[in-house]
Every structure is written in C-alpha cells, then in structure tokens.
XYZ file of C-alpha atoms in Angstrom:
366
model
C 0.000 0.000 0.000
C 1.318 3.429 -0.949
C 2.239 5.522 2.091
C 1.402 9.207 1.671
C 3.542 11.528 3.768
C 2.569 14.322 6.158
C 4.764 16.843 7.971
C 5.790 16.560 11.621
C 3.888 19.787 12.387
C 0.695 18.352 10.936
C 1.213 15.174 12.936
C 1.677 17.182 16.149
C -1.662 18.902 15.524
C -3.351 15.553 14.888
C -1.924 14.167 18.137
C -3.137 17.226 20.068
C -6.652 17.024 18.641
C -6.771 13.277 19.209
C -5.691 13.742 22.827
C -8.437 16.316 23.464
C -11.086 14.607 21.334
C -14.248 13.558 23.135
C -12.636 14.227 26.509
C -13.089 17.993 26.217
C -16.706 17.629 27.355
C -16.828 14.422 29.403
C -13.465 14.233 31.209
C -13.977 17.137 33.685
C -17.134 15.465 35.009
C -15.567 11.997 35.201
C -12.483 13.298 37.033
C -14.396 15.530 39.444
C -16.656 12.632 40.443
C -13.628 10.893 42.019
C -11.052 13.567 42.840
C -13.427 16.458 43.725
C -11.378 19.659 44.209
C -8.138 17.778 43.377
C -9.255 16.945 39.829
C -6.588 19.232 38.346
C -3.902 17.304 40.265
C -5.150 14.063 38.714
C -4.928 15.649 35.274
C -1.371 16.852 35.899
C -0.301 13.382 37.085
C -2.059 11.935 34.037
C 0.059 14.098 31.734
C 3.240 12.700 33.292
C 2.005 9.137 32.778
C 1.008 10.099 29.241
C 4.560 11.255 28.498
C 5.849 7.805 29.510
C 3.259 6.110 27.310
C 4.197 8.278 24.319
C 7.842 7.248 24.796
C 6.692 3.629 24.573
C 4.783 4.295 21.347
C 7.791 6.125 19.876
C 9.995 3.146 20.803
C 7.594 0.835 18.947
C 7.891 3.091 15.898
C 11.682 2.843 16.185
C 11.529 -0.930 15.719
C 10.786 -0.531 12.006
C 10.151 3.070 10.903
C 8.813 2.138 7.453
C 6.028 -0.112 8.738
C 2.551 0.688 10.027
C 1.293 -1.051 13.159
C -0.443 -3.800 11.152
C 2.720 -4.506 9.163
C 4.729 -4.472 12.386
C 2.423 -7.070 13.952
C 3.143 -9.562 11.187
C 6.838 -8.670 11.102
C 7.314 -9.283 14.833
C 4.696 -11.914 15.678
C 4.643 -13.963 12.497
C 2.013 -14.153 9.801
C -0.861 -15.900 11.586
C -0.430 -14.588 15.128
C 0.248 -11.145 13.675
C -2.967 -11.263 11.631
C -4.948 -12.395 14.671
C -3.613 -9.494 16.742
C -4.248 -7.105 13.847
C -7.865 -8.287 13.644
C -8.298 -7.490 17.343
C -6.828 -4.040 16.717
C -9.200 -3.555 13.763
C -12.218 -4.528 15.892
C -11.091 -2.186 18.672
C -10.746 0.936 16.514
C -14.024 0.047 14.803
C -15.685 -0.073 18.229
C -14.085 3.270 19.150
C -15.586 4.803 15.995
C -19.065 3.800 17.116
C -18.511 5.086 20.653
C -17.175 8.473 19.574
C -20.005 8.958 17.079
C -22.498 8.044 19.807
C -21.073 10.720 22.130
C -21.338 13.326 19.390
C -24.945 12.488 18.561
C -25.919 12.281 22.230
C -24.447 15.719 22.983
C -26.039 17.458 20.009
C -29.406 15.749 20.452
C -29.633 16.742 24.127
C -27.873 20.120 24.268
C -27.892 21.896 20.907
C -30.463 20.562 18.418
C -32.740 18.552 20.669
C -35.515 18.174 18.082
C -33.264 16.421 15.560
C -33.102 12.594 15.673
C -29.715 11.305 16.766
C -29.559 9.009 13.714
C -29.666 11.960 11.301
C -26.925 13.739 13.260
C -24.709 10.644 13.141
C -25.310 10.127 9.412
C -24.407 13.722 8.557
C -21.242 13.775 10.669
C -20.036 10.312 9.614
C -20.407 11.124 5.926
C -18.109 14.131 6.379
C -15.601 11.895 8.191
C -15.779 9.295 5.415
C -15.178 11.956 2.754
C -12.165 13.280 4.695
C -10.609 9.827 5.138
C -11.308 8.888 1.517
C -9.485 12.033 0.346
C -6.290 10.662 1.911
C -3.973 11.174 4.864
C -2.277 14.218 3.322
C -5.525 16.122 2.813
C -6.756 15.165 6.277
C -3.533 16.480 7.833
C -3.735 19.737 5.848
C -7.320 20.201 7.030
C -6.196 19.773 10.624
C -3.505 22.406 10.116
C -6.007 24.856 8.621
C -8.676 24.309 11.275
C -6.366 24.224 14.292
C -6.428 28.047 14.786
C -10.232 27.807 14.915
C -9.751 25.385 17.778
C -7.208 27.556 19.598
C -9.077 30.896 19.287
C -12.299 29.686 21.006
C -10.179 28.017 23.692
C -8.314 31.263 24.461
C -11.597 33.193 24.357
C -13.156 30.763 26.812
C -10.262 31.226 29.250
C -10.353 35.013 28.999
C -14.127 35.308 29.413
C -14.668 32.739 32.165
C -11.489 33.198 34.278
C -12.855 36.306 36.125
C -15.584 34.094 37.607
C -13.011 31.827 39.289
C -13.272 31.231 43.024
C -10.123 29.737 44.532
C -12.097 28.554 47.547
C -13.364 25.783 45.282
C -9.866 24.252 45.348
C -9.840 23.946 49.120
C -8.871 21.938 51.053
C -5.894 21.077 48.854
C -4.233 18.955 51.526
C -7.285 16.715 51.930
C -6.291 14.206 49.252
C -7.836 10.746 49.119
C -5.110 8.580 47.574
C -7.494 5.955 46.208
C -9.712 8.554 44.521
C -6.660 10.398 43.172
C -5.249 7.223 41.600
C -8.640 6.243 40.164
C -9.273 9.662 38.614
C -5.711 9.815 37.230
C -6.171 6.522 35.400
C -9.553 7.701 34.126
C -7.818 10.747 32.624
C -5.051 8.626 31.102
C -7.494 6.064 29.682
C -9.484 8.692 27.781
C -6.654 11.003 26.720
C -3.638 8.721 26.138
C -4.391 4.986 26.107
C -6.061 5.273 22.703
C -2.835 6.555 21.105
C -1.933 3.192 19.450
C -4.430 4.205 16.748
C -1.900 6.904 15.808
C 0.664 4.175 15.060
C -1.192 3.643 11.786
C 0.311 7.022 10.859
C 3.487 7.118 12.945
C 6.183 6.824 11.729
C 5.446 5.333 8.290
C 3.451 8.328 7.037
C 5.694 11.083 8.493
C 8.204 12.676 6.128
C 10.859 13.347 8.806
C 11.102 10.573 11.368
C 13.414 12.381 13.820
C 11.137 15.422 14.055
C 8.086 13.160 14.246
C 9.340 11.747 17.564
C 9.317 15.142 19.254
C 6.034 16.034 17.521
C 4.389 12.960 19.046
C 5.563 13.978 22.507
C 4.744 17.689 22.116
C 1.277 16.934 20.767
C 0.525 14.684 23.728
C 1.739 17.278 26.230
C -0.174 20.162 24.589
C -3.375 18.115 24.464
C -2.940 17.074 28.090
C -2.450 20.658 29.268
C -5.544 21.813 27.354
C -7.519 19.184 29.245
C -5.851 20.159 32.524
C -6.778 23.838 32.056
C -10.404 22.959 31.282
C -10.610 20.748 34.377
C -9.079 23.497 36.531
C -11.500 26.103 35.151
C -14.450 23.775 35.750
C -13.403 23.344 39.374
C -12.711 27.056 39.930
C -15.917 28.344 38.340
C -18.468 25.579 38.820
C -17.056 23.968 41.940
C -16.219 20.269 42.310
C -19.775 19.128 43.085
C -21.410 20.885 40.128
C -18.598 19.686 37.830
C -19.267 16.111 38.911
C -23.055 16.362 38.637
C -23.490 17.948 35.176
C -22.894 15.849 32.066
C -20.832 18.439 30.152
C -18.978 20.817 32.534
C -17.014 22.516 29.734
C -20.226 23.344 27.904
C -21.715 24.601 31.181
C -18.688 26.902 31.544
C -19.365 28.501 28.169
C -23.036 28.954 29.073
C -21.997 31.013 32.092
C -20.135 33.611 30.031
C -22.025 36.847 30.534
C -20.292 40.190 30.000
C -22.739 43.057 30.272
C -25.732 42.522 28.046
C -23.952 42.121 24.739
C -21.778 38.999 25.254
C -23.755 36.020 26.479
C -25.088 32.732 25.222
C -21.882 31.949 23.315
C -21.627 28.335 24.466
C -21.261 27.425 20.794
C -17.569 28.339 21.336
C -16.971 25.115 23.229
C -19.104 23.256 20.697
C -16.852 24.479 17.853
C -13.778 23.248 19.740
C -15.407 19.884 20.291
C -16.567 19.485 16.676
C -13.027 20.073 15.410
C -11.247 17.815 17.907
C -13.894 15.112 17.670
C -13.860 15.165 13.866
C -10.149 14.417 13.712
C -10.244 11.864 16.532
C -13.023 9.992 14.742
C -11.187 10.382 11.421
C -8.041 8.817 12.917
C -10.062 5.909 14.280
C -11.899 5.503 10.985
C -8.672 5.645 8.981
C -7.253 3.017 11.344
C -10.335 0.869 10.720
C -10.351 0.919 6.911
C -6.566 0.930 6.416
C -5.998 -1.922 8.909
C -8.739 -3.949 7.164
C -7.051 -3.401 3.797
C -3.589 -4.277 5.118
C -4.755 -7.399 6.952
C -6.187 -8.833 3.729
C -3.325 -7.623 1.535
C -5.322 -5.072 -0.449
C -3.537 -2.220 -2.207
C -6.116 0.489 -1.474
C -8.516 1.213 1.386
C -10.655 3.961 -0.174
C -13.217 1.567 -1.650
C -14.185 0.523 1.881
C -14.848 3.978 3.321
C -18.560 4.121 2.452
C -19.459 0.539 3.536
C -17.627 0.948 6.821
C -19.131 4.413 7.353
C -22.590 2.829 7.144
C -21.553 0.127 9.640
C -20.175 2.745 12.041
C -23.471 4.661 11.880
C -25.393 1.494 12.742
C -22.923 0.692 15.525
C -23.245 4.201 16.997
C -26.957 3.725 17.699
C -26.553 0.171 19.027
C -23.232 0.251 20.928
C -24.961 1.580 24.063
C -28.511 0.220 24.466
C -29.224 2.806 27.173
C -27.596 5.655 29.116
C -27.345 3.456 32.212
C -25.510 0.806 30.156
C -23.124 3.477 28.865
C -22.355 4.693 32.401
C -21.699 1.150 33.632
C -19.404 0.494 30.641
C -17.492 3.747 31.183
C -17.044 3.191 34.921
C -16.457 -0.575 35.093
C -15.198 -1.819 31.716
C -13.550 1.010 29.787
C -10.441 1.328 31.982
C -9.580 -2.385 31.731
C -10.212 -2.402 27.984
C -8.108 0.706 27.390
C -5.241 -0.706 29.492
C -5.150 -3.799 27.283
C -5.302 -1.704 24.103
C -2.980 1.128 25.133
C -0.496 -0.482 27.553
C -0.379 -4.286 27.620
C -0.529 -4.794 23.837
C 2.107 -2.120 22.965
C 4.354 -3.284 25.817
C 4.273 -6.910 24.659
C 4.916 -5.792 21.078
C 7.910 -3.736 22.219
C 9.351 -6.620 24.268
C 9.011 -9.021 21.327
C 10.682 -6.416 19.108
C 13.638 -6.100 21.481
C 14.131 -9.880 21.634
C 13.943 -10.085 17.848
C 16.577 -7.370 17.412
C 18.927 -9.047 19.914
C 18.447 -12.363 18.198
C 19.305 -10.861 14.811
C 22.425 -9.211 16.263
C 23.605 -12.481 17.842
C 23.188 -14.260 14.514
C-alpha cells in the first residue's frame, strides 16, 4: 500500500486534537466525580504518565520506521499470530468509531439541536468523516492544520471570558487528598486522553516525512493536548465547583453557558461546541482511517478507499446500538472502559515492544 507523507507539524496537531477529542466535554465530570477539588492534580499526574506512554509508542515506531502497526504485527509476531492481533486491533478501533459517534450524537441531540433525531446527526457527521478519510492522509492532515487556529481561538476566548468568575475557595482543602480517589481519577484521565494513542501508530512513523522530528512532535502533541484538558478541568473546578462539575454531564459546555459580559456577550456556548466538533472530527477520522486501512492491510489489499462508504454505514449502525441505554453506557465507562483501554494502550504495545527487542537481539547475535 502506498504511504502518503505528512509533515511533523501536521502530525503534532493531529496528536493534540486526538488527545483532546471527546474528553473535552466528558473528562472534567468523570475526574471531578472521584477527585473532587483535586481533579486538576489528577490531570497533571495523568500528563506525566502520558509522556511515559508516548515514549513507549515512539519506541515501537523505532523498531521498524517504514512499517505501520499492522505490518509491524506480522513482522514481529509472524504471519498468523500477527494477523490475529491485527484483527483485534481492527475490531477495537471500529468499536471506538461507534462510541465516539455516539457521544457526538448524544451531545447534540440533548444540548444543541434537541428536536433532531440522533440518527440523522450521526449520518451527517459520519459522511463528512468518510469523505475526509477517503481524500487521503495528506488532505486530512492539511485540514487539521487549517482548522487548528479555529480550535485555539475559542479556547483562548473561553479562558479570557470565564477566568474572572473563578473562586479559589473551590480548590480547598488542597491537603485533603484521598489517595485511592486520586489514583482512580488519574487513570480515568489517562485512559481517555492517552491509552487510545496506538491508533496513531497507523500514521506514525510510516506516514511522516521526517522521522526524527516526528518523535518530538508525538511527545509535544501529547503534552499540549494534556495541558488543554488540565486547564479545562481546573477552570471547571474554579468556576463551577467540584460538586457541580461532577453532577453535570458536560462541565465545559456549562462553563461557556456562564459567560455573561454586560448585556452584549452572552449565550456563546457554541464556542466550546466548535472546539469539540473540530477535535472530535479528527479523533473519529483517525479511528476511521485506522479501521479501513488496517482492514485493507490485513487482507493484503492495495487500497482502502473503496471501503470507506461501507464501513461508514456500519459505524453509523454501531453508533446507535453500541450503548442500548444511558445506564448501560455509564456502567461500561465506569467498570469496563479502563480495563479495555489498558489492554489496548499499555499491555498490547508493551508486549509488542518486548518481542521487538528480543527479535533485534536475536538478529544481532546471529
């Protein structure tokens, strides 16, 4: 399969947007439910763990810089075991596509356009994603570079407009830290923001034009995305308070709703929605590219573009069936997601890296 190349700067932007992704709306609530006023500490600790994880993913890319993750599976694990592992990866990113699309439709159908059926929302958004992925990695990366300022400007505006409403009493008592809750909320942050990064190994390093710069871009993108999440969590705690942050479904959106300067600047919560649309679009696009390209590579096909429309239809169907109810979704997120993400984002890459090291040593000894 032909590997189109993107720049390290474009890859850094993709990593940042992938890190923020769906977490921009749901993470502050999930973290505050456990860590309360110490949610920002959990986020900061999560960034440090994320840096370690990114180093692991970079090390996996170092094993064979010209291969995607699917090709690396077969190279390191053998043809049949490698294909079996690749199929599990394919099923995982396909599942992630359905979950992310569900979150988008659920948010819009309940908060923004509540009279529009969720199915129509998911169809419209997924078709745009399919068109973007079908146009190729290079065009997708250029789009991210063009749209990134439209992500940054609303974020800066949100900070400037909502920061005056901060109350530092909401961070007290800082010394009253429950270690169990802190650890739990930290891993929740890491699972949503960083443990899905193996999907980026379908791009890194095989599709990056300068491998050495791509390493630092991977790390910088992860750190920038983590700090964006950390700032949003801190603002949610300062303005809304830990209990309100934990009780509302979308604290970041609630922050934007509270912007009220005089009588001329209010009701601009669409700012946070614009940020989320951009980050979620590229996170879903990365997952969807991982789905169709891994399918093509597993079965030895030269091109993946013919599968974008069929798989887009399957993702739409999955998005309305993946969670039978809101209660099911909450149970999955609280009891199953962490274990699943640890297997996908830690255990699998770690085993792959260990096998790669043994293989390199064996080749050197021969």
